[in-house]
mmCIF file of C-alpha atoms in Angstrom:
data_model
loop_
_atom_site.group_PDB
_atom_site.id
_atom_site.type_symbol
_atom_site.label_atom_id
_atom_site.label_comp_id
_atom_site.label_asym_id
_atom_site.label_seq_id
_atom_site.Cartn_x
_atom_site.Cartn_y
_atom_site.Cartn_z
ATOM 1 C CA MET A 76 100.069 157.311 -45.157
ATOM 2 C CA GLN A 77 100.031 161.028 -44.505
ATOM 3 C CA ARG A 78 102.284 163.090 -46.739
ATOM 4 C CA GLY A 79 105.060 165.006 -44.974
ATOM 5 C CA ARG A 80 108.634 164.702 -43.840
ATOM 6 C CA ARG A 81 109.654 162.450 -40.999
ATOM 7 C CA ILE A 82 112.802 162.599 -38.910
ATOM 8 C CA ALA A 83 114.657 160.052 -36.773
ATOM 9 C CA PHE A 84 117.279 160.256 -34.066
ATOM 10 C CA ASP A 85 119.800 157.623 -33.010
ATOM 11 C CA TYR A 86 120.734 158.839 -29.535
ATOM 12 C CA GLY A 87 124.127 157.972 -28.076
ATOM 13 C CA ASP A 88 126.224 159.219 -25.175
ATOM 14 C CA ALA A 89 128.657 161.017 -27.491
ATOM 15 C CA ARG A 90 126.741 161.596 -30.729
ATOM 16 C CA ILE A 91 123.189 161.719 -32.046
ATOM 17 C CA GLY A 92 122.638 160.580 -35.612
ATOM 18 C CA VAL A 93 119.841 162.333 -37.490
ATOM 19 C CA ALA A 94 118.037 161.235 -40.662
ATOM 20 C CA ALA A 95 115.060 162.639 -42.551
ATOM 21 C CA SER A 96 112.650 161.488 -45.225
ATOM 22 C CA ASP A 97 111.315 163.268 -48.266
ATOM 23 C CA GLN A 98 107.675 164.475 -48.370
ATOM 24 C CA ASP A 99 106.433 161.119 -49.668
ATOM 25 C CA SER A 100 108.586 158.983 -47.345
ATOM 26 C CA ILE A 101 110.157 157.224 -50.312
ATOM 27 C CA LEU A 102 113.718 158.400 -49.748
ATOM 28 C CA VAL A 103 115.449 158.515 -46.362
ATOM 29 C CA SER A 104 118.744 160.390 -46.117
ATOM 30 C CA PRO A 105 121.312 160.955 -43.399
ATOM 31 C CA LEU A 106 121.074 164.541 -42.217
ATOM 32 C CA THR A 107 123.729 165.254 -39.596
ATOM 33 C CA THR A 108 125.422 164.092 -36.432
ATOM 34 C CA LEU A 109 125.038 166.222 -33.323
ATOM 35 C CA ALA A 110 127.247 166.286 -30.231
ATOM 36 C CA ALA A 111 125.101 164.833 -27.438
ATOM 37 C CA ALA A 112 126.850 166.951 -24.793
ATOM 38 C CA SER A 113 126.439 170.234 -26.678
ATOM 39 C CA ARG A 114 125.075 173.047 -24.527
ATOM 40 C CA ASN A 115 123.105 174.168 -27.575
ATOM 41 C CA LEU A 116 121.724 170.735 -28.461
ATOM 42 C CA LEU A 117 118.045 171.654 -28.197
ATOM 43 C CA LYS A 118 118.628 174.885 -30.139
ATOM 44 C CA GLU A 119 120.395 172.896 -32.872
ATOM 45 C CA ILE A 120 117.500 170.436 -33.001
ATOM 46 C CA ALA A 121 114.967 173.285 -33.039
ATOM 47 C CA VAL A 122 116.720 174.695 -36.129
ATOM 48 C CA ILE A 123 116.478 171.275 -37.802
ATOM 49 C CA PHE A 124 112.769 171.066 -36.919
ATOM 50 C CA GLU A 125 112.234 174.526 -38.400
ATOM 51 C CA GLU A 126 114.015 173.554 -41.633
ATOM 52 C CA ILE A 127 112.402 170.107 -41.975
ATOM 53 C CA SER A 128 108.943 170.766 -40.458
ATOM 54 C CA PRO A 129 108.504 167.072 -39.626
ATOM 55 C CA ILE A 130 105.048 165.616 -39.169
ATOM 56 C CA GLN A 131 106.467 162.690 -37.191
ATOM 57 C CA ILE A 132 109.578 162.191 -35.050
ATOM 58 C CA TYR A 133 111.067 158.775 -34.347
ATOM 59 C CA VAL A 134 113.683 158.062 -31.712
ATOM 60 C CA GLY A 135 115.530 154.775 -31.500
ATOM 61 C CA LYS A 136 114.795 152.969 -28.229
ATOM 62 C CA PRO A 137 117.708 150.848 -27.043
ATOM 63 C CA THR A 138 116.805 147.486 -25.565
ATOM 64 C CA ASN A 139 118.801 144.340 -25.087
ATOM 65 C CA LEU A 140 118.353 141.487 -27.568
ATOM 66 C CA SER A 141 115.485 140.011 -25.545
ATOM 67 C CA GLY A 142 113.585 143.310 -25.854
ATOM 68 C CA VAL A 143 114.034 144.416 -22.237
ATOM 69 C CA ASP A 144 115.003 148.029 -21.551
ATOM 70 C CA SER A 145 118.755 148.534 -21.404
ATOM 71 C CA THR A 146 120.808 150.890 -19.262
ATOM 72 C CA ALA A 147 120.691 153.422 -22.115
ATOM 73 C CA THR A 148 116.878 153.433 -22.274
ATOM 74 C CA SER A 149 116.467 155.999 -19.474
ATOM 75 C CA LYS A 150 118.862 158.388 -21.253
ATOM 76 C CA VAL A 151 116.797 158.111 -24.424
ATOM 77 C CA LEU A 152 113.573 158.712 -22.482
ATOM 78 C CA ASN A 153 115.133 161.864 -20.996
ATOM 79 C CA PHE A 154 116.120 162.958 -24.521
ATOM 80 C CA VAL A 155 112.516 162.432 -25.678
ATOM 81 C CA GLU A 156 111.264 164.570 -22.776
ATOM 82 C CA ASP A 157 113.692 167.302 -23.844
ATOM 83 C CA LEU A 158 112.385 167.083 -27.417
ATOM 84 C CA ARG A 159 108.822 167.475 -26.143
ATOM 85 C CA LYS A 160 109.855 170.827 -24.640
ATOM 86 C CA ILE A 161 110.609 172.232 -28.107
ATOM 87 C CA THR A 162 107.960 170.594 -30.308
ATOM 88 C CA ASP A 163 104.366 169.398 -30.327
ATOM 89 C CA THR A 164 105.108 166.995 -33.186
ATOM 90 C CA PRO A 165 104.289 163.393 -32.215
ATOM 91 C CA ILE A 166 107.322 161.394 -31.046
ATOM 92 C CA ILE A 167 107.399 157.608 -31.338
ATOM 93 C CA LEU A 168 110.024 155.296 -29.883
ATOM 94 C CA ILE A 169 111.249 152.645 -32.325
ATOM 95 C CA ASP A 170 113.134 149.447 -31.509
ATOM 96 C CA GLU A 171 116.737 150.102 -32.489
ATOM 97 C CA ARG A 172 118.284 146.781 -31.470
ATOM 98 C CA MET A 173 119.863 146.082 -34.827
ATOM 99 C CA SER A 174 120.208 149.590 -36.309
ATOM 100 C CA THR A 175 123.864 150.194 -35.395
ATOM 101 C CA VAL A 176 124.830 146.622 -36.298
ATOM 102 C CA SER A 177 123.086 147.007 -39.654
ATOM 103 C CA ALA A 178 124.705 150.408 -40.259
ATOM 104 C CA SER A 179 128.182 149.094 -39.411
ATOM 105 C CA ARG A 180 127.729 146.119 -41.725
ATOM 106 C CA SER A 181 126.570 148.342 -44.594
ATOM 107 C CA LEU A 182 129.577 150.620 -44.168
ATOM 108 C CA ARG A 183 131.982 147.670 -44.105
ATOM 109 C CA GLU A 184 130.385 146.335 -47.295
ATOM 110 C CA ALA A 185 130.922 149.780 -48.845
ATOM 111 C CA GLY A 186 134.601 149.599 -47.903
ATOM 112 C CA LEU A 187 134.506 152.158 -45.087
ATOM 113 C CA ASP A 188 136.254 151.625 -41.760
ATOM 114 C CA SER A 189 133.478 151.702 -39.183
ATOM 115 C CA LYS A 190 135.900 152.573 -36.364
ATOM 116 C CA LYS A 191 136.996 155.727 -38.185
ATOM 117 C CA SER A 192 133.482 156.591 -39.326
ATOM 118 C CA LYS A 193 131.534 156.767 -36.054
ATOM 119 C CA SER A 194 129.525 159.852 -37.026
ATOM 120 C CA ILE A 195 128.640 158.181 -40.328
ATOM 121 C CA ILE A 196 127.509 155.081 -38.425
ATOM 122 C CA ASP A 197 125.303 157.237 -36.186
ATOM 123 C CA MET A 198 123.631 158.826 -39.211
ATOM 124 C CA ALA A 199 123.293 155.437 -40.920
ATOM 125 C CA ALA A 200 121.695 154.040 -37.755
ATOM 126 C CA ALA A 201 119.210 156.943 -37.802
ATOM 127 C CA VAL A 202 118.476 156.088 -41.454
ATOM 128 C CA ALA A 203 117.842 152.451 -40.462
ATOM 129 C CA ILE A 204 115.517 153.546 -37.640
ATOM 130 C CA LEU A 205 113.553 155.830 -39.967
ATOM 131 C CA GLU A 206 113.305 153.261 -42.753
ATOM 132 C CA PHE A 207 112.005 150.692 -40.242
ATOM 133 C CA ALA A 208 109.498 153.211 -38.825
ATOM 134 C CA ILE A 209 108.213 154.140 -42.289
ATOM 135 C CA THR A 210 107.820 150.465 -43.191
ATOM 136 C CA ILE A 211 105.714 149.973 -40.056
ATOM 137 C CA GLU A 212 103.692 153.132 -40.759
ATOM 138 C CA LYS A 213 103.016 152.092 -44.368
ATOM 139 C CA GLY A 214 101.891 148.678 -43.140
ATOM 140 C CA LYS A 215 99.257 150.316 -40.929
ATOM 141 C CA SER A 216 97.753 152.437 -43.712
#
């Protein structure tokens, strides 16, 4: 597996959770939550890309439980096209069917109220997406 930082996005109508790995892809950490409707969204993401210098970008792809594209899939595909306008870094879509469910469960187990911690859930979902992506990537190498 190539050394370098990776980044993941959990795109939602209101918020976008962001997570990043360390150089060796051993540790994945929540990074931030961005406002999806921000006029400066791409500028904010460009700053993150400049700070992180990712070698790989993962974006959670929403599908329904049977794996068929959901109504949110087209919004995510538009987001990916926007990302491609500001970076040449490879972007891979990752199945995110269980990421938010997993993040909510983890927060509940930690004693946090998931309804009051939506931005934390979005970051935790991005962490879950990135951890899943790294596991797949390590399996290929």
